[in-house]
Amino acid sequence: MLISISKLFFLSVIHFIVKCYETSFFLQVHIYGPFSQEPVKTFTRFKDTAYSGRFRSDGQLLVAGCEDSVVRLFDVSGRVALRMFKGHTKAVHFTDFTSDHYQIMTASDDYTCRVWDIPNATAVTTYKEHTDYTRCGVTSKLNRDLFITGSYDHKMKLFDARLDKSVLTMDHGQPVERLLLYPSEALLVSAGGRYVKVWDLLKGGQPLVSLKNHHKTVTCLHLGSNGQRLLSASLDRHVKVYNTSNYKVVHNFDYAASILSLAVAPNDKSIVVGMTNGVLSVKHKKSPEESGESSRQTRRQPSYRVFVKGKNYVPKQDDFLVSKPVKQHLAKYDKQLRKFNVSQALDTALETWFRHKKPEIPVAVIKELDRRGTLKNALAGRDEQGLSRLLNFLIGNLTDTRFTPVLVTAAEMIFEIYHSVIGQSSVVDRHLQRLQDLLEREIDYQQDLVEVLGMLDTLFASSVSRKEVPSSGMSRTNGLA
């Protein structure tokens, strides 16, 4: 399975989100874009299988373990390893940065866990208390000296780098596959076998909850919704979502193969799963306009008089109908136009329901913005997703004769604004190429039509017979009056 990262980018500027999909079983480390879902960065300096790629909290460095027991540190902007940490004798399955950014914690199949100094590339502390493979761990974000490791000997140990031995030991009862700390770091979650267990660290590692909702080994844990949801993934192809207040399952995702890695983007925008069949699955959360589309189509409830008089009631001749003045409600995009929020008005008009059901509304808003002279301001400053939505609308409606004069003006402005960022986003480049091909085909069609019209005019002119109209005042013999 390939490493991936949730990554947002706006055309030329790339922002890294510090969420890395923790397991990789390949000779390369890939970084994917969230919308294009294509690799935008690849690290290939591995001689054997790579494991556990992690970003530092500032997004500048990436560390990964390897089957050859060497830990490699990369600069995100480059490709060559900045540091190589050598000391383990077997595969390193877990790596992570400490909270001070200057040290790395690693766990290996040689039963040891180590703390490394990044500037000197040397091991600061080495612990060998586990009696089996050490495959997982977690570092404290509040204290740089604290970290916890989990091993196949069923034990979890809390270490303080200032001491030469562990300060707390907990027994999971199964080989430990994954560990997770709550943001407050008072609770620890462990996964191993079919069980997910929650431990209270403030009470000396007292077990609080034991969950058994999977049918096979649990391989991944993750927190979502700002700590209000706990996600667990398993080899049984399921992702369970728990409510952290009562630890009941509130949702379930089913996948095609056993799951090896799991990650959730900030604000729960995406959930990414890596499976044993080599597939990386990315599911995006529906946008507010898509989720609200069904609510607009809900059936309107009958009015009060339908219930009282009946649906087929007909007023009598002597009845008086008292009508109330109907208040005119402005649409959301009209309200935004009145407030001169031109970009928001165009975004509202380009919502899914308007684009597919009433394309004349986005065209009318574009025409009004052009009339006001603010169309260029509304089109500029868009991210990849917003620009892709606008280009999709232009491609689908540009050839409609009702909309062509308005949309051609918008297309020209888009090319003028965004020509400098071509080549920085594969999604935008693909849409711009489709739009250019569409315009070229339409111009060819117009030229062919002009040629056909010229031919038809010639044929019509030659088919009309010429009639000689004699003048009453002219002589037929000599043409004199």
mmCIF file of C-alpha atoms in Angstrom, residues 125-384:
data_model
loop_
_atom_site.group_PDB
_atom_site.id
_atom_site.type_symbol
_atom_site.label_atom_id
_atom_site.label_comp_id
_atom_site.label_asym_id
_atom_site.label_seq_id
_atom_site.Cartn_x
_atom_site.Cartn_y
_atom_site.Cartn_z
ATOM 1 C CA THR A 125 18.096 6.770 24.257
ATOM 2 C CA THR A 126 17.487 3.082 23.581
ATOM 3 C CA TYR A 127 14.913 0.914 25.378
ATOM 4 C CA LYS A 128 14.682 -2.860 25.143
ATOM 5 C CA GLU A 129 11.834 -3.897 27.417
ATOM 6 C CA HIS A 130 9.525 -5.618 24.925
ATOM 7 C CA THR A 131 9.938 -9.308 24.185
ATOM 8 C CA ASP A 132 8.411 -9.314 20.701
ATOM 9 C CA TYR A 133 8.034 -7.144 17.614
ATOM 10 C CA THR A 134 7.320 -3.478 18.400
ATOM 11 C CA ARG A 135 4.998 -2.401 15.604
ATOM 12 C CA CYS A 136 3.271 0.760 16.834
ATOM 13 C CA GLY A 137 3.587 3.766 19.101
ATOM 14 C CA VAL A 138 2.468 7.309 19.761
ATOM 15 C CA THR A 139 4.324 10.436 20.908
ATOM 16 C CA SER A 140 2.990 13.084 23.249
ATOM 17 C CA LYS A 141 2.173 16.449 21.702
ATOM 18 C CA LEU A 142 2.273 18.146 25.126
ATOM 19 C CA ASN A 143 5.551 16.752 26.485
ATOM 20 C CA ARG A 144 8.500 16.005 24.220
ATOM 21 C CA ASP A 145 9.895 13.344 26.603
ATOM 22 C CA LEU A 146 6.811 11.093 26.778
ATOM 23 C CA PHE A 147 5.894 8.363 24.286
ATOM 24 C CA ILE A 148 4.075 5.024 24.341
ATOM 25 C CA THR A 149 4.905 1.840 22.434
ATOM 26 C CA GLY A 150 2.833 -1.240 21.638
ATOM 27 C CA SER A 151 4.213 -4.697 20.930
ATOM 28 C CA TYR A 152 3.215 -8.168 19.853
ATOM 29 C CA ASP A 153 4.009 -9.309 23.422
ATOM 30 C CA HIS A 154 0.558 -7.802 24.288
ATOM 31 C CA LYS A 155 2.173 -5.014 26.352
ATOM 32 C CA MET A 156 1.985 -1.236 26.059
ATOM 33 C CA LYS A 157 4.655 0.787 27.828
ATOM 34 C CA LEU A 158 4.815 4.466 28.695
ATOM 35 C CA PHE A 159 8.361 5.859 28.541
ATOM 36 C CA ASP A 160 9.939 9.057 29.814
ATOM 37 C CA ALA A 161 13.077 9.900 27.841
ATOM 38 C CA ARG A 162 14.605 11.394 31.012
ATOM 39 C CA LEU A 163 14.542 7.954 32.680
ATOM 40 C CA ASP A 164 16.244 4.723 31.709
ATOM 41 C CA LYS A 165 13.137 2.511 31.950
ATOM 42 C CA SER A 166 9.381 2.588 31.402
ATOM 43 C CA VAL A 167 7.114 4.269 33.949
ATOM 44 C CA LEU A 168 3.850 2.432 33.177
ATOM 45 C CA THR A 169 2.881 -0.927 31.645
ATOM 46 C CA MET A 170 -0.559 -2.022 30.383
ATOM 47 C CA ASP A 171 -1.634 -5.428 29.063
ATOM 48 C CA HIS A 172 -3.942 -5.395 26.022
ATOM 49 C CA GLY A 173 -4.312 -9.195 25.947
ATOM 50 C CA GLN A 174 -3.673 -9.384 22.177
ATOM 51 C CA PRO A 175 -0.793 -8.357 19.871
ATOM 52 C CA VAL A 176 -1.020 -4.557 19.751
ATOM 53 C CA GLU A 177 -1.424 -3.176 16.211
ATOM 54 C CA ARG A 178 -2.171 0.526 16.786
ATOM 55 C CA LEU A 179 -2.164 3.181 19.516
ATOM 56 C CA LEU A 180 -3.959 6.518 19.685
ATOM 57 C CA LEU A 181 -3.930 9.375 22.221
ATOM 58 C CA TYR A 182 -6.862 11.716 22.781
ATOM 59 C CA PRO A 183 -6.053 15.452 22.364
ATOM 60 C CA SER A 184 -6.044 15.890 26.163
ATOM 61 C CA GLU A 185 -3.690 12.856 26.384
ATOM 62 C CA ALA A 186 -5.603 11.586 29.417
ATOM 63 C CA LEU A 187 -7.024 8.623 27.463
ATOM 64 C CA LEU A 188 -5.190 6.047 25.374
ATOM 65 C CA VAL A 189 -6.846 3.840 22.738
ATOM 66 C CA SER A 190 -5.259 0.529 21.735
ATOM 67 C CA ALA A 191 -6.167 -1.877 18.938
ATOM 68 C CA GLY A 192 -5.149 -5.514 18.821
ATOM 69 C CA GLY A 193 -6.887 -8.703 17.787
ATOM 70 C CA ARG A 194 -10.627 -8.044 17.518
ATOM 71 C CA TYR A 195 -10.607 -5.581 20.419
ATOM 72 C CA VAL A 196 -10.441 -1.804 20.737
ATOM 73 C CA LYS A 197 -9.726 -0.729 24.314
ATOM 74 C CA VAL A 198 -9.676 2.647 26.064
ATOM 75 C CA TRP A 199 -7.316 3.293 28.996
ATOM 76 C CA ASP A 200 -7.253 6.074 31.599
ATOM 77 C CA LEU A 201 -3.628 7.192 31.946
ATOM 78 C CA LEU A 202 -4.417 9.537 34.829
ATOM 79 C CA LYS A 203 -5.529 6.538 36.891
ATOM 80 C CA GLY A 204 -2.421 4.510 36.250
ATOM 81 C CA GLY A 205 -3.549 2.884 33.004
ATOM 82 C CA GLN A 206 -6.932 1.684 34.241
ATOM 83 C CA PRO A 207 -9.060 0.070 31.473
ATOM 84 C CA LEU A 208 -12.308 1.933 30.820
ATOM 85 C CA VAL A 209 -13.941 0.410 27.743
ATOM 86 C CA SER A 210 -13.434 -2.767 25.700
ATOM 87 C CA LEU A 211 -15.078 -2.817 22.265
ATOM 88 C CA LYS A 212 -15.521 -5.950 20.156
ATOM 89 C CA ASN A 213 -17.345 -4.889 16.993
ATOM 90 C CA HIS A 214 -14.987 -6.336 14.369
ATOM 91 C CA HIS A 215 -14.724 -9.933 13.172
ATOM 92 C CA LYS A 216 -11.006 -9.844 12.376
ATOM 93 C CA THR A 217 -7.868 -8.052 13.539
ATOM 94 C CA VAL A 218 -8.213 -4.284 14.013
ATOM 95 C CA THR A 219 -5.385 -2.546 12.151
ATOM 96 C CA CYS A 220 -6.101 1.216 12.344
ATOM 97 C CA LEU A 221 -7.435 3.892 14.679
ATOM 98 C CA HIS A 222 -8.250 7.539 14.078
ATOM 99 C CA LEU A 223 -10.100 10.421 15.741
ATOM 100 C CA GLY A 224 -12.550 12.621 13.838
ATOM 101 C CA SER A 225 -15.012 15.467 14.405
ATOM 102 C CA ASN A 226 -12.659 17.193 16.870
ATOM 103 C CA GLY A 227 -12.471 14.148 19.096
ATOM 104 C CA GLN A 228 -16.201 13.376 19.076
ATOM 105 C CA ARG A 229 -15.848 10.341 16.796
ATOM 106 C CA LEU A 230 -13.479 7.381 16.988
ATOM 107 C CA LEU A 231 -12.831 5.356 13.827
ATOM 108 C CA SER A 232 -11.438 1.829 13.701
ATOM 109 C CA ALA A 233 -10.574 -0.224 10.596
ATOM 110 C CA SER A 234 -10.026 -3.961 10.368
ATOM 111 C CA LEU A 235 -9.097 -6.849 8.125
ATOM 112 C CA ASP A 236 -12.844 -7.649 7.985
ATOM 113 C CA ARG A 237 -13.163 -4.816 5.380
ATOM 114 C CA HIS A 238 -15.156 -2.540 7.706
ATOM 115 C CA VAL A 239 -14.586 0.908 9.211
ATOM 116 C CA LYS A 240 -16.576 1.456 12.401
ATOM 117 C CA VAL A 241 -17.411 4.954 13.663
ATOM 118 C CA TYR A 242 -18.014 5.281 17.426
ATOM 119 C CA ASN A 243 -19.505 8.103 19.448
ATOM 120 C CA THR A 244 -16.822 8.916 22.037
ATOM 121 C CA SER A 245 -19.414 9.872 24.668
ATOM 122 C CA ASN A 246 -20.908 6.356 24.928
ATOM 123 C CA TYR A 247 -18.722 4.327 22.490
ATOM 124 C CA LYS A 248 -21.669 3.075 20.470
ATOM 125 C CA VAL A 249 -21.349 2.456 16.720
ATOM 126 C CA VAL A 250 -23.062 5.283 14.834
ATOM 127 C CA HIS A 251 -21.851 4.500 11.307
ATOM 128 C CA ASN A 252 -20.192 1.777 9.263
ATOM 129 C CA PHE A 253 -18.236 1.808 5.981
ATOM 130 C CA ASP A 254 -17.782 -1.332 3.915
ATOM 131 C CA TYR A 255 -14.823 -1.787 1.533
ATOM 132 C CA ALA A 256 -13.780 -4.319 -1.082
ATOM 133 C CA ALA A 257 -10.659 -5.662 0.669
ATOM 134 C CA SER A 258 -8.963 -5.842 4.053
ATOM 135 C CA ILE A 259 -7.896 -2.441 5.395
ATOM 136 C CA LEU A 260 -4.297 -1.664 6.358
ATOM 137 C CA SER A 261 -4.335 2.121 6.837
ATOM 138 C CA LEU A 262 -6.874 4.820 7.633
ATOM 139 C CA ALA A 263 -6.838 8.629 7.777
ATOM 140 C CA VAL A 264 -9.390 11.433 8.012
ATOM 141 C CA ALA A 265 -8.837 14.929 6.611
ATOM 142 C CA PRO A 266 -9.382 17.997 8.835
ATOM 143 C CA ASN A 267 -13.057 18.904 9.379
ATOM 144 C CA ASP A 268 -13.944 15.370 8.205
ATOM 145 C CA LYS A 269 -13.842 16.458 4.555
ATOM 146 C CA SER A 270 -12.395 13.145 3.345
ATOM 147 C CA ILE A 271 -11.782 9.634 4.601
ATOM 148 C CA VAL A 272 -8.922 7.703 3.009
ATOM 149 C CA VAL A 273 -8.384 3.961 3.288
ATOM 150 C CA GLY A 274 -5.539 1.788 1.994
ATOM 151 C CA MET A 275 -6.326 -1.872 1.323
ATOM 152 C CA THR A 276 -4.448 -5.123 0.785
ATOM 153 C CA ASN A 277 -5.334 -5.166 -2.917
ATOM 154 C CA GLY A 278 -3.177 -2.049 -3.486
ATOM 155 C CA VAL A 279 -6.142 0.319 -3.872
ATOM 156 C CA LEU A 280 -6.232 3.706 -2.138
ATOM 157 C CA SER A 281 -9.883 4.672 -1.567
ATOM 158 C CA VAL A 282 -10.794 8.350 -1.058
ATOM 159 C CA LYS A 283 -14.329 9.304 -0.034
ATOM 160 C CA HIS A 284 -15.272 12.989 0.081
ATOM 161 C CA LYS A 285 -17.924 14.508 2.290
ATOM 162 C CA LYS A 286 -20.863 15.997 0.401
ATOM 163 C CA SER A 287 -20.860 19.756 0.059
ATOM 164 C CA PRO A 288 -23.731 21.748 1.654
ATOM 165 C CA GLU A 289 -25.339 22.457 -1.724
ATOM 166 C CA GLU A 290 -25.371 18.752 -2.644
ATOM 167 C CA SER A 291 -26.793 17.701 0.703
ATOM 168 C CA GLY A 292 -29.429 20.442 0.479
ATOM 169 C CA GLU A 293 -30.487 19.481 -3.045
ATOM 170 C CA SER A 294 -32.925 16.845 -1.824
ATOM 171 C CA SER A 295 -34.472 19.230 0.701
ATOM 172 C CA ARG A 296 -35.373 21.666 -2.097
ATOM 173 C CA GLN A 297 -37.277 18.934 -3.885
ATOM 174 C CA THR A 298 -39.358 17.951 -0.857
ATOM 175 C CA ARG A 299 -43.079 18.058 -1.391
ATOM 176 C CA ARG A 300 -44.817 21.176 -0.157
ATOM 177 C CA GLN A 301 -47.357 20.564 2.577
ATOM 178 C CA PRO A 302 -50.987 21.413 1.782
ATOM 179 C CA SER A 303 -52.317 24.703 3.081
ATOM 180 C CA TYR A 304 -54.788 25.045 5.945
ATOM 181 C CA ARG A 305 -57.872 25.547 3.778
ATOM 182 C CA VAL A 306 -57.215 22.247 1.974
ATOM 183 C CA PHE A 307 -57.657 20.421 5.259
ATOM 184 C CA VAL A 308 -60.771 22.426 6.228
ATOM 185 C CA LYS A 309 -62.652 22.660 2.918
ATOM 186 C CA GLY A 310 -61.157 19.820 0.937
ATOM 187 C CA LYS A 311 -58.921 19.753 -2.129
ATOM 188 C CA ASN A 312 -61.778 20.107 -4.645
ATOM 189 C CA TYR A 313 -63.606 22.912 -2.859
ATOM 190 C CA VAL A 314 -65.025 25.575 -5.219
ATOM 191 C CA PRO A 315 -66.049 28.962 -3.779
ATOM 192 C CA LYS A 316 -69.693 29.977 -4.163
ATOM 193 C CA GLN A 317 -70.898 32.973 -6.047
ATOM 194 C CA ASP A 318 -71.622 35.018 -2.908
ATOM 195 C CA ASP A 319 -68.296 34.218 -1.253
ATOM 196 C CA PHE A 320 -65.754 36.967 -0.776
ATOM 197 C CA LEU A 321 -62.113 36.094 -1.293
ATOM 198 C CA VAL A 322 -59.769 38.079 0.904
ATOM 199 C CA SER A 323 -56.251 37.855 -0.454
ATOM 200 C CA LYS A 324 -53.101 38.816 1.390
ATOM 201 C CA PRO A 325 -50.302 40.715 -0.306
ATOM 202 C CA VAL A 326 -47.634 38.253 -1.384
ATOM 203 C CA LYS A 327 -44.188 39.187 -0.150
ATOM 204 C CA GLN A 328 -41.509 38.926 -2.755
ATOM 205 C CA HIS A 329 -38.555 36.975 -1.415
ATOM 206 C CA LEU A 330 -35.190 37.520 -3.047
ATOM 207 C CA ALA A 331 -33.054 34.551 -3.923
ATOM 208 C CA LYS A 332 -29.794 34.074 -2.061
ATOM 209 C CA TYR A 333 -27.664 35.181 -5.023
ATOM 210 C CA ASP A 334 -29.811 38.327 -5.412
ATOM 211 C CA LYS A 335 -29.222 39.218 -1.770
ATOM 212 C CA GLN A 336 -25.490 38.766 -2.252
ATOM 213 C CA LEU A 337 -25.581 40.943 -5.374
ATOM 214 C CA ARG A 338 -27.318 43.665 -3.384
ATOM 215 C CA LYS A 339 -24.484 43.493 -0.840
ATOM 216 C CA PHE A 340 -21.882 43.569 -3.685
ATOM 217 C CA ASN A 341 -20.525 40.129 -2.698
ATOM 218 C CA VAL A 342 -19.838 39.267 -6.323
ATOM 219 C CA SER A 343 -17.742 36.109 -5.780
ATOM 220 C CA GLN A 344 -20.239 34.639 -3.309
ATOM 221 C CA ALA A 345 -23.143 35.434 -5.644
ATOM 222 C CA LEU A 346 -21.459 33.577 -8.509
ATOM 223 C CA ASP A 347 -20.648 30.610 -6.230
ATOM 224 C CA THR A 348 -24.282 30.428 -5.103
ATOM 225 C CA ALA A 349 -25.528 30.538 -8.702
ATOM 226 C CA LEU A 350 -23.128 27.694 -9.588
ATOM 227 C CA GLU A 351 -24.516 25.305 -6.973
ATOM 228 C CA THR A 352 -25.338 21.816 -8.211
ATOM 229 C CA TRP A 353 -29.108 22.274 -8.406
ATOM 230 C CA PHE A 354 -28.892 25.518 -10.410
ATOM 231 C CA ARG A 355 -26.201 24.189 -12.763
ATOM 232 C CA HIS A 356 -28.203 21.109 -13.772
ATOM 233 C CA LYS A 357 -31.828 22.250 -13.440
ATOM 234 C CA LYS A 358 -31.735 25.975 -14.272
ATOM 235 C CA PRO A 359 -28.547 26.910 -16.149
ATOM 236 C CA GLU A 360 -30.112 30.212 -17.136
ATOM 237 C CA ILE A 361 -29.674 31.468 -13.548
ATOM 238 C CA PRO A 362 -25.849 31.250 -13.518
ATOM 239 C CA VAL A 363 -25.808 32.818 -16.997
ATOM 240 C CA ALA A 364 -28.032 35.665 -15.791
ATOM 241 C CA VAL A 365 -25.741 36.303 -12.812
ATOM 242 C CA ILE A 366 -22.667 36.314 -15.093
ATOM 243 C CA LYS A 367 -24.399 38.761 -17.435
ATOM 244 C CA GLU A 368 -25.330 41.045 -14.542
ATOM 245 C CA LEU A 369 -21.767 40.989 -13.199
ATOM 246 C CA ASP A 370 -20.465 41.837 -16.687
ATOM 247 C CA ARG A 371 -22.922 44.720 -16.916
ATOM 248 C CA ARG A 372 -21.679 46.059 -13.589
ATOM 249 C CA GLY A 373 -18.040 45.633 -14.653
ATOM 250 C CA THR A 374 -17.243 43.284 -11.732
ATOM 251 C CA LEU A 375 -17.142 39.960 -13.614
ATOM 252 C CA LYS A 376 -13.343 39.797 -13.605
ATOM 253 C CA ASN A 377 -13.291 40.294 -9.823
ATOM 254 C CA ALA A 378 -15.796 37.464 -9.362
ATOM 255 C CA LEU A 379 -13.798 35.077 -11.565
ATOM 256 C CA ALA A 380 -10.394 35.797 -10.017
ATOM 257 C CA GLY A 381 -8.944 34.316 -6.843
ATOM 258 C CA ARG A 382 -10.538 30.860 -7.106
ATOM 259 C CA ASP A 383 -9.084 27.630 -5.792
ATOM 260 C CA GLU A 384 -8.844 24.403 -7.774
#
